[in-house]
Coordinates of C-alpha atoms in Angstrom, one line a residue:
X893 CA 81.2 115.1 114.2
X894 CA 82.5 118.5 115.1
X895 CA 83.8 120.8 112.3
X896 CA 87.4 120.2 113.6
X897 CA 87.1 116.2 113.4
X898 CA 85.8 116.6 110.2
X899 CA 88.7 118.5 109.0
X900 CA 91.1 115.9 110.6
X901 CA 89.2 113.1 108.8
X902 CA 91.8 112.5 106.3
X903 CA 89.4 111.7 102.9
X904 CA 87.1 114.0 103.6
X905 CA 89.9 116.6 103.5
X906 CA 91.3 115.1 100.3
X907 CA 88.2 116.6 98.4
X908 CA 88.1 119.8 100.9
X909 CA 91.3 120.8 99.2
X910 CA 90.6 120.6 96.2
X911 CA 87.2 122.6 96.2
X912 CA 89.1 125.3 98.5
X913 CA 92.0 125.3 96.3
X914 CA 89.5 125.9 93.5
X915 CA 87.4 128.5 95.0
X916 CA 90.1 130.4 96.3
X917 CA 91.6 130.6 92.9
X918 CA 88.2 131.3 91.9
X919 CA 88.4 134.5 94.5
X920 CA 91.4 135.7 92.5
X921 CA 90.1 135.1 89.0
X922 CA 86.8 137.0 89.7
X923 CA 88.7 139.9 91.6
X924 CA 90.5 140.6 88.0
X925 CA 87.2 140.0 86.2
X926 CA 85.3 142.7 88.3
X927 CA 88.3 145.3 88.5
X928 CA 88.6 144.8 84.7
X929 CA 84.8 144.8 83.5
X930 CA 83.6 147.0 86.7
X931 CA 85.9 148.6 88.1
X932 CA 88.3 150.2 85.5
X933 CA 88.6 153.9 85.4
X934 CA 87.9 153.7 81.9
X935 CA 84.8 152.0 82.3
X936 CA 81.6 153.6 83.6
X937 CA 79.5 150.9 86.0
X938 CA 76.0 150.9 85.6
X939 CA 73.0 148.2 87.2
X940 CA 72.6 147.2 83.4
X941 CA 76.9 146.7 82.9
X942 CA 76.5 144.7 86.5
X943 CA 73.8 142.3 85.5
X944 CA 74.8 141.8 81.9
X945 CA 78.5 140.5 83.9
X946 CA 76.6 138.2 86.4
X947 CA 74.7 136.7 83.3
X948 CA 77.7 136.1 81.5
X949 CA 79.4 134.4 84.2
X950 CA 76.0 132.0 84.9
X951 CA 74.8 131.7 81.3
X952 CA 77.2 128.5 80.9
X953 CA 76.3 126.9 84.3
X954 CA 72.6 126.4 82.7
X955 CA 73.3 125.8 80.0
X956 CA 75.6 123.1 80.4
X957 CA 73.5 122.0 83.4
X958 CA 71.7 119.2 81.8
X959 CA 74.7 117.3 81.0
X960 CA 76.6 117.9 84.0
X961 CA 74.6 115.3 85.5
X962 CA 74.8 112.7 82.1
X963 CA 78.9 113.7 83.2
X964 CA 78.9 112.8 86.7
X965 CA 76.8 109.6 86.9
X966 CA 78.6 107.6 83.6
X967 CA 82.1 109.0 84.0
X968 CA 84.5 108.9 87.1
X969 CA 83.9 112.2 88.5
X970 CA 87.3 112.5 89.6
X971 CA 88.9 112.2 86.4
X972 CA 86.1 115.0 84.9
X973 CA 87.4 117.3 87.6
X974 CA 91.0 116.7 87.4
X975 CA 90.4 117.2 83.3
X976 CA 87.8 120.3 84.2
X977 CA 90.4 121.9 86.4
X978 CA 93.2 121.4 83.8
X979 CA 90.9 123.3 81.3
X980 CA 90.2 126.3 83.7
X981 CA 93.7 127.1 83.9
X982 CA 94.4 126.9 80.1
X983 CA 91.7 129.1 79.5
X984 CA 92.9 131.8 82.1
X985 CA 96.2 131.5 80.5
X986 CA 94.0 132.9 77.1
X987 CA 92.1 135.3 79.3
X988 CA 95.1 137.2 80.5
X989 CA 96.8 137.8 77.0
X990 CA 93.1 139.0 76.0
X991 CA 93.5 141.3 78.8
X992 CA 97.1 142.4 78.6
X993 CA 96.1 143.1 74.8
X994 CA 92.9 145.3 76.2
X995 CA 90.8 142.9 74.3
X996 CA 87.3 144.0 75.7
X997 CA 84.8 142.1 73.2
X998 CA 83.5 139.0 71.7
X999 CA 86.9 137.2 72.3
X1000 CA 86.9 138.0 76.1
X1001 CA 83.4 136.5 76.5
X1002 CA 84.0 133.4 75.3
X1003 CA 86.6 132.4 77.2
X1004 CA 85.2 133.8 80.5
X1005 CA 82.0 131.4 79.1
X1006 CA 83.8 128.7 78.7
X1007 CA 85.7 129.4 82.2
X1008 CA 83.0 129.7 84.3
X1009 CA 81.1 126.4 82.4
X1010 CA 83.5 124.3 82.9
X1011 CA 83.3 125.6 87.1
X1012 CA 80.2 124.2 87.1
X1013 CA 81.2 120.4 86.1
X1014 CA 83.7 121.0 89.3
X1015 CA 81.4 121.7 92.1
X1016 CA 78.4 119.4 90.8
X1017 CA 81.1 116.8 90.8
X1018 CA 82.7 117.7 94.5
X1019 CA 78.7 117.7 95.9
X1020 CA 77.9 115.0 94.8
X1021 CA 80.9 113.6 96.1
X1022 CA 80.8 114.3 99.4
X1023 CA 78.3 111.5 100.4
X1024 CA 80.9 109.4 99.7
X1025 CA 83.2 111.4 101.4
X1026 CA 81.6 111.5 105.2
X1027 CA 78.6 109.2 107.2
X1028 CA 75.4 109.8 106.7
X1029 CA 74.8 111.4 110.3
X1030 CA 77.7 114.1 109.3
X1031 CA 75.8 114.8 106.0
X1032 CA 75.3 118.5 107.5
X1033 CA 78.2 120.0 109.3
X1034 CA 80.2 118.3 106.2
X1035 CA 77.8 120.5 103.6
X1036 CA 78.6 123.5 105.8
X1037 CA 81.9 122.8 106.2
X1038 CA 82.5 122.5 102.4
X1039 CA 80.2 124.8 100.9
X1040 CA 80.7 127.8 103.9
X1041 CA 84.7 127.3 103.9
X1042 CA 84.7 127.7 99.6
X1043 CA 82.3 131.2 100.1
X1044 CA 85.6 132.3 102.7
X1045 CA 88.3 130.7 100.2
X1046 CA 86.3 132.7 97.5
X1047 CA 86.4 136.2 99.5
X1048 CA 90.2 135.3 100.7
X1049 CA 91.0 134.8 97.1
X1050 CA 89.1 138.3 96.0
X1051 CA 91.4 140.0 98.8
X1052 CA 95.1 138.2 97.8
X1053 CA 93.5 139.6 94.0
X1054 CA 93.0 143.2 95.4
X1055 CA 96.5 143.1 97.1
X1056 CA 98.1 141.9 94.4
X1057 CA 96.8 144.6 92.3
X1058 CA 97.8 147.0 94.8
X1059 CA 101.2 145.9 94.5
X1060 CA 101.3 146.5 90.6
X1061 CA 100.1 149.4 90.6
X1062 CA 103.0 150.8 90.8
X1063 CA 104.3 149.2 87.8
X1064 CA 101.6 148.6 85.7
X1065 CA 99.0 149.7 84.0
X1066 CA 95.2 148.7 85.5
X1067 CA 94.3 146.0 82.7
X1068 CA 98.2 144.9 83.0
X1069 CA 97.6 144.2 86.3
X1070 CA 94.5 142.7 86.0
X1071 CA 96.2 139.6 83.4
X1072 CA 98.9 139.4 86.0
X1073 CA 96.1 138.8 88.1
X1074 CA 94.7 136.1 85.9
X1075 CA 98.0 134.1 85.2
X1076 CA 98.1 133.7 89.5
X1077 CA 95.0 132.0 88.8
X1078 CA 95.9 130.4 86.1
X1079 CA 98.4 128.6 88.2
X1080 CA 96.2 128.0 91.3
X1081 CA 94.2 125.8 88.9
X1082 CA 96.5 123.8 88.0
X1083 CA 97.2 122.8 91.5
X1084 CA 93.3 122.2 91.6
X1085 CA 94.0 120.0 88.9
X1086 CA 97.1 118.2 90.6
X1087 CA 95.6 117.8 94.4
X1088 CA 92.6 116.0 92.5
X1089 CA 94.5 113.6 90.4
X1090 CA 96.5 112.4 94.2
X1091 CA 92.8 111.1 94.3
X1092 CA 91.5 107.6 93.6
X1093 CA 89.6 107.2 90.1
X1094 CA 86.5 106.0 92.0
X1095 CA 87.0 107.6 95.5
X1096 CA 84.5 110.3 95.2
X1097 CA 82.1 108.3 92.6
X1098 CA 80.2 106.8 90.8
X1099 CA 81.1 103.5 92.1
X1100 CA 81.1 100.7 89.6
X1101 CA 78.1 99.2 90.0
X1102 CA 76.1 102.5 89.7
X1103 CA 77.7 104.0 86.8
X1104 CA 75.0 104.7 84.1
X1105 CA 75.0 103.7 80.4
X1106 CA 74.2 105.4 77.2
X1107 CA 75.5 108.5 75.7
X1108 CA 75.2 112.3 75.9
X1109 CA 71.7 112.6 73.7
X1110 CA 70.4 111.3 77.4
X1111 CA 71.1 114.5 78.9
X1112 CA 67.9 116.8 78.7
X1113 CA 66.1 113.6 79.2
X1114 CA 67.8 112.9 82.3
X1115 CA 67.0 116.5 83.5
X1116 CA 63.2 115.5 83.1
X1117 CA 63.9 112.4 85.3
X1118 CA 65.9 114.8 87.8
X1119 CA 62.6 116.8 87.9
X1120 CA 60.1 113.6 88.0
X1121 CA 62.7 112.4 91.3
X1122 CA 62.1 115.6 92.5
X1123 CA 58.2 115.0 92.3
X1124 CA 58.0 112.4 94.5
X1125 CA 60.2 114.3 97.5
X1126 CA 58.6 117.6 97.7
X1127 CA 59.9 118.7 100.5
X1128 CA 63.4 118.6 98.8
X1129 CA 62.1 120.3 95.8
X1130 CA 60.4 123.4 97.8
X1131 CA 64.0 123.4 100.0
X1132 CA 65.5 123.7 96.3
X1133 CA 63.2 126.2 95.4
X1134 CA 63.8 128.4 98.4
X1135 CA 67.0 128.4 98.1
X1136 CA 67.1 129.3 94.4
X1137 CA 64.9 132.2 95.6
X1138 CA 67.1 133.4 98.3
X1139 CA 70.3 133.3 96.0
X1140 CA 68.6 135.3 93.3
X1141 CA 67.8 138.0 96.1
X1142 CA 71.3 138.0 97.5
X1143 CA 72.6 138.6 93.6
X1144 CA 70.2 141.3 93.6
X1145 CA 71.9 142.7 96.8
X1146 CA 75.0 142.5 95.8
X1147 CA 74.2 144.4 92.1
X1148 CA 73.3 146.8 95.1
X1149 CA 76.4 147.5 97.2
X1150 CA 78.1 147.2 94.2
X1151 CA 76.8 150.3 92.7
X1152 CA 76.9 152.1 96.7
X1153 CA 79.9 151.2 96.9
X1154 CA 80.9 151.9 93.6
X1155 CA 79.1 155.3 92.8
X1156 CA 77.8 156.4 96.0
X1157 CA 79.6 155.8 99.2
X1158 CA 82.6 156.6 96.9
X1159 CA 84.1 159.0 94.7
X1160 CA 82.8 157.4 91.2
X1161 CA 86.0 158.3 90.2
X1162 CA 88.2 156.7 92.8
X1163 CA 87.6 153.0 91.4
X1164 CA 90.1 151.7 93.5
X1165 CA 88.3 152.9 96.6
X1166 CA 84.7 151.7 95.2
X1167 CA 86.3 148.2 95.5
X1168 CA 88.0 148.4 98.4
X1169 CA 84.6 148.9 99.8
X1170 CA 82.9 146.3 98.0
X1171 CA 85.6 143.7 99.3
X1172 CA 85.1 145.1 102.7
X1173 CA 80.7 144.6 102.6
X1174 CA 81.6 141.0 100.6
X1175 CA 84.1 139.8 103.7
X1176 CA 81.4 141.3 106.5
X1177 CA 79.0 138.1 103.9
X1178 CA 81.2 135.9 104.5
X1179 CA 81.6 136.1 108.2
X1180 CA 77.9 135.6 108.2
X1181 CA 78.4 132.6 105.7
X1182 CA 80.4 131.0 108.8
X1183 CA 78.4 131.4 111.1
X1184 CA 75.6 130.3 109.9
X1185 CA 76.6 126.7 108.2
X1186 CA 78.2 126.7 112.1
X1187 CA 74.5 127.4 113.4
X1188 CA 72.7 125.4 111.0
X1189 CA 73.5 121.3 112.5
X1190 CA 72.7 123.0 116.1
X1191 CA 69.4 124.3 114.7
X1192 CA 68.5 121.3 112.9
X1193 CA 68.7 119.1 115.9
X1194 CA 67.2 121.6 117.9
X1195 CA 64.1 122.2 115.8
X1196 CA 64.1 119.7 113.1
X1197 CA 65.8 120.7 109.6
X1198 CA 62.5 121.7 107.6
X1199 CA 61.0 124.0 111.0
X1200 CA 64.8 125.4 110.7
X1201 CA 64.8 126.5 107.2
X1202 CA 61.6 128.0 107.4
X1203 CA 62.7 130.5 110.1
X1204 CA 66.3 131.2 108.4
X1205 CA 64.4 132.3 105.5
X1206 CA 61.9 134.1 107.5
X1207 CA 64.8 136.1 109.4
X1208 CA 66.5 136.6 106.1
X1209 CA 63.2 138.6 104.8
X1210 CA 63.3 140.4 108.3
X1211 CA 67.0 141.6 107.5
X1212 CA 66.2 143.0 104.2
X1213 CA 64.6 145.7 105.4
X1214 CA 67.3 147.1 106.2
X1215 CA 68.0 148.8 103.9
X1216 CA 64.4 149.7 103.0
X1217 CA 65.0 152.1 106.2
X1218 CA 68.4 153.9 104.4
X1219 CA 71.1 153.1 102.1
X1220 CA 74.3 153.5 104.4
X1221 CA 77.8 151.8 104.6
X1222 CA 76.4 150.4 107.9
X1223 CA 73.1 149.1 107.3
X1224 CA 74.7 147.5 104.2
X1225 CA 77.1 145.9 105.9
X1226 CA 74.7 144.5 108.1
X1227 CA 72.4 143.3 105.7
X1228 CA 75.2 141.6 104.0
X1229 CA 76.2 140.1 107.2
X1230 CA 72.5 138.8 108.4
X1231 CA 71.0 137.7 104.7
X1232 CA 74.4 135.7 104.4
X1233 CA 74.3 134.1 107.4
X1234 CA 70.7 133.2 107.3
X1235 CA 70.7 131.8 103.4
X1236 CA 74.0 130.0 104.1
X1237 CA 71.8 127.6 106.8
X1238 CA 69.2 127.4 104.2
X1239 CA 71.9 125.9 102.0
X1240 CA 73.9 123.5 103.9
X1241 CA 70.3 121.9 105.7
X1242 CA 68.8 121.5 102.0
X1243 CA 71.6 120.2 100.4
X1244 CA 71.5 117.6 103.3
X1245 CA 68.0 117.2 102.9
X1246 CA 68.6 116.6 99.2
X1247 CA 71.6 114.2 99.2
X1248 CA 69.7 112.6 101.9
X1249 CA 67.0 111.6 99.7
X1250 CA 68.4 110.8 96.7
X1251 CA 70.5 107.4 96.0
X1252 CA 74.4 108.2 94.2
X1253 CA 73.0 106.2 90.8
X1254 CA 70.4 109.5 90.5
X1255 CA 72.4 112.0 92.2
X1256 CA 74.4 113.8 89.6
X1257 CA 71.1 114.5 87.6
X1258 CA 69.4 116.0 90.7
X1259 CA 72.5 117.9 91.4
X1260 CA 72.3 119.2 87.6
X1261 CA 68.5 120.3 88.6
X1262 CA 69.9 122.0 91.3
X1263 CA 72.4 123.6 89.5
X1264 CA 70.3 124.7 86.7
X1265 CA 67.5 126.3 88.9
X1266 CA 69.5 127.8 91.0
X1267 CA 71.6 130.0 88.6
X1268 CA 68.0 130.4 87.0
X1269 CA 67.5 132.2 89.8
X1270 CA 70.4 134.3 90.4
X1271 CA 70.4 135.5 86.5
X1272 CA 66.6 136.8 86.7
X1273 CA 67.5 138.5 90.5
X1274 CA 70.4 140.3 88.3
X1275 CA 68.3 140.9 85.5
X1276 CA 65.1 142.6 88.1
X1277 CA 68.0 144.4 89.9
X1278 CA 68.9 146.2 86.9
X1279 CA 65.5 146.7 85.8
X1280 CA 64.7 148.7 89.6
X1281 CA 68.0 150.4 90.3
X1282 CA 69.1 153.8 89.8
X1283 CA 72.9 154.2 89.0
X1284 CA 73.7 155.2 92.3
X1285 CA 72.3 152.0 93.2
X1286 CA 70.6 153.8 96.0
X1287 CA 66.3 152.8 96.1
X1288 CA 64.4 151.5 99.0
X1289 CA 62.0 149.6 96.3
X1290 CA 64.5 146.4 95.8
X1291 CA 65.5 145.8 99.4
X1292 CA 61.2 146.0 99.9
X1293 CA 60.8 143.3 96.8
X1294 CA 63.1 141.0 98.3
X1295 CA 62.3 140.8 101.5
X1296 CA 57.9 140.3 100.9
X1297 CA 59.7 137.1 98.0
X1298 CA 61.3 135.5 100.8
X1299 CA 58.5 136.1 103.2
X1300 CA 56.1 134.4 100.8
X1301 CA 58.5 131.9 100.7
X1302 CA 58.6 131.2 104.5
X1303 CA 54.7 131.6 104.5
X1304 CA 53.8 129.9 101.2
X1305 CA 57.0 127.9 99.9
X1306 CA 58.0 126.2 103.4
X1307 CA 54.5 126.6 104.8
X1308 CA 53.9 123.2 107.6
X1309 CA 51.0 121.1 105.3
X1310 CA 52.8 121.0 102.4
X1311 CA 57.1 121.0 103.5
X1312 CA 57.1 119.5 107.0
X1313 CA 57.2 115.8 106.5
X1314 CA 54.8 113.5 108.6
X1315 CA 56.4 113.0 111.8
X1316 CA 59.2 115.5 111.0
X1317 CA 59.5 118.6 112.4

C-alpha cells in the first residue's frame, strides 16, 4: 500500500492520531524544556549542561524499560496509553507551576523524569500495535509512515513552541513563557488521552488469547527472555544494534549543532537566535526523516531489506564527514539532513524486520529490549559528546568518531556471513 492508502485506511489512522497527537505535543513540551534548561539568558549552555539534559530525559525510558514489556503483553495496551497519556498531562500541569515559580532543581527533575517515563509506555505500546493495525506485506511503509510522520509532528510541535514564545515575549518574562508553553502541552495530552479512549479495549492488543499471566516481579526476567528471543534471530538483533548505534551518533550530533548554533554561529548572548537556528538545522532532519522512511520500502524491494540497511548505514558514515571538513551553518545543515535521512531507513526496515519475526504474545518484551538499548545508546553518545566537545561545540574529532562507528557497523555489524539471511538478500 502507498503512504496515501495507508492514511485513508481508517484503523490504521485511529492509532496514527494518537501517536501524532502525542508527539506533536511532545514538540511543544521539549521546545519549553530546551528554551528553559538551554536556552535561557540566564543560563550558560555548555556540552556537559547538554548531555546531563538528554540523560535526564532517557534515564526513565531504561529504566522503566523492563516493565514496559510485563505492561504491554498482560494489560490492554490501549487502556495503559489512554491512562499513560492522562498522566503526562497532569504532570505538565506540575511542570509549568515549577517553572512559572523558577523552580530550577530537584523538584523540576522529577517531574520531567516521570514525564518522559511514562512517554516511553506510549510508543512501546503504539509499536507494538501497529501489527495489528495494517497487513503483514504493509509492515514497512506503515513503520515509516508512523515513526517518520511523529519525528515531523515532533519538529512541527518544537516550531508552534518557538512561535508561541515569540508571541509572549512581549508580555512575559522567558521562564513565564516557557510554563505557558507547558500548559499548551498539558492540554495536547489530554487529547492524546481522549482520541485513544474512542479506541476499542483490544484493538491494538494483546488479544485475549495472548495476554500473559503473572505479575510485575516477571519483568527483568522477561527482559532476559526478550534477549534469549533475540538470540535465536540475529539478524534482528544486529539490525537493533545498528540502529542503537546510529541514534547514539545522531544525539551526539545534535549536542553538536546545539552548541554551533548556540555559542558559535550566534551571538552566545542572543539565545533567542541560538534557537532559532537550532530549529531551523532540526527541521532541515526532519525533511531527511521523510524522505528516507519514503525511500526505505522502494529500497527494500529493490535490494532486499538487510543489503538496504547495510548501505543506509554505510552512507550515513559517508555523511559525517562533513563536518570533519568544517563546522559551518551549511555543512551542518547538510549533515543533519543526510544522517537523518539515512538512519530513519535503518529504522523503519528494522523495525519491520523485528515485528516480522517476532509473534504479538513476545512482542512487548522485545519491544522493551529495543527500547532499553536503544536509549542505552543515545545516553552514552551524549555522555562521549560531552566528554570531546569544546563549548563552542566546534571539533572535527566527534564528526571523525562517528562516522569510522558506523562504518564498522556496515563492515562488521551488518557484514553478509553473519546479517544476510540464507536466501535473503
Amino acid at each position: 500500500m502507498t503512504f496515501w492508502q495507508l492514511l485513508r485506511d481508517v484503523k490504521l489512522f485511529r492509532l496514527l492520531r494518537v501517536r501524532w497527537t502525542g508527539q506533536l505535543t511532545d514538540g511543544i513540551f521539549q521546545s519549553a524544556l530546551a528554551s528553559f534548561v538551554l536556552f535561557s539568558p540566564e543560563r550558560q549552555a555548555s556540552a556537559v549542561n547538554a548531555a546531563v539534559a538528554f540523560a535526564v530525559v532517557l534515564l526513565p525510558y531504561s529504566i522503566v524499560g523492563p516493565f514496559v514489556g510485563t505492561v504491554l503483553d498482560r494489560f490492554s495496551r490501549q487502556r495503559a496509553i489512554f491512562f499513560a497519556n492522562l498522566t503526562r498531562s497532569l504532570t505538565l500541569l506540575v511542570i509549568a507551576f515549577l517553572i512559572f515559580n523558577n523552580y530550577t532543581g530537584v523538584e523540576i527533575t522529577v517531574f520531567v523524569l516521570i514525564a518522559f517515563g511514562v512517554n516511553r509506555l506510549i510508543l512501546a505500546g503504539l509499536s507494538a500495535g501497529i501489527p495489528l493495525m495494517t497487513s503483514p506485506k504493509s509492515l514497512i511503509s506503515a513503520n515509516a509512515l508512523a515513526v517518520t510522520g511523529g519525528s515531523v509532528w515532533v519538529v512541527l510541535g518544537g516550531g508552534i513552541g518557538l512561535g508561541i514564545r515569540r508571541l509572549l515575549d512581549a508580555f512575559a518574562s522567558a521562564d513565564h513563557a516557557d510554563a505557558i508553553i507547558v500548559l499548551v502541552g498539558a492540554a495536547g495530552f489530554l487529547a492524546a488521552a481522549i482520541l485513544t479512549a474512542l479506541m476499542r479495549r483490544d484493538e491494538i492488543g494483546p488479544l485475549p488469547h495472548e495476554i500473559v499471566r503473572g505479575g510485575f516481579a516477571q519483568g527483568l526476567r522477561e527482559m532476559r527472555d526478550g534477549f534469549k528471543f533475540l538470540e535465536e534471530h540475529a539478524d534482528a538483533a544486529r539490525g537493533i544494534a545498528a540502529t542503537a548505534l546510529h541514534r547514539g551518533g545522531l544525539t551526539a550530533f545534535t549536542l553538536t549543532a546545539l552548541l554551533l548554533e548556540r555559542n558559535t554561529f550566534h551571538d552566545p548572548a542572543d539565545s533567542e537566535a541560538g534557537l532559532a537556528g537550532l530549529s531551523f538545522t532540526l527541521s532541515i532532519a526532519a525533511v531527511g526523516f521523510v524522505i528516507g522512511a519514503i525511500a526505505a520500502p522502494y529500497g527494500v524491494r529493490t535490494m532486499g531489506r538487510h543489503r538496504w540497511m547495510r548501505l543506509s548505514i554505510a552512507a550515513a558514515s559517508v555523511s559525517a564527514l562533513f563536518l570533519v571538513i568544517d563546522r559551518t551553518p551549511t555543512l551542518l545543515a547538510a549533515t543533519a539532513f543526510f544522517t537523518a535521512l539515512c538512519g530513519q531507513s535503518v529504522k523503519v526496515t528494522n523495525d519491520a524486520l523485528v515485528q516480522s519475526k517476532i509473534d504479538d504474545v513476545f512482542r512487548g518484551r522485545v519491544f522493551a529490549v529495543y527500547d532499553v538499548l536503544v536509549n542505552g545508546a543515545i545516553v552514552t553518545g551524549a555522555l562521549i559528546a560531552a566528554w570531546v566537545l569544546p563549548i563552542s561545540g566546534d571539533s572535527w574529532i566527534l564528526p571523525l568518531m562517528i562516522s569510522v562507528a558506523w562504518a564498522l557497523v556496515a563492515l562488521v555489524l551488518l557484514r553478509p556471513a553473519k546479517f544476510f539471511l540464507k536466501g535473503v538478500a
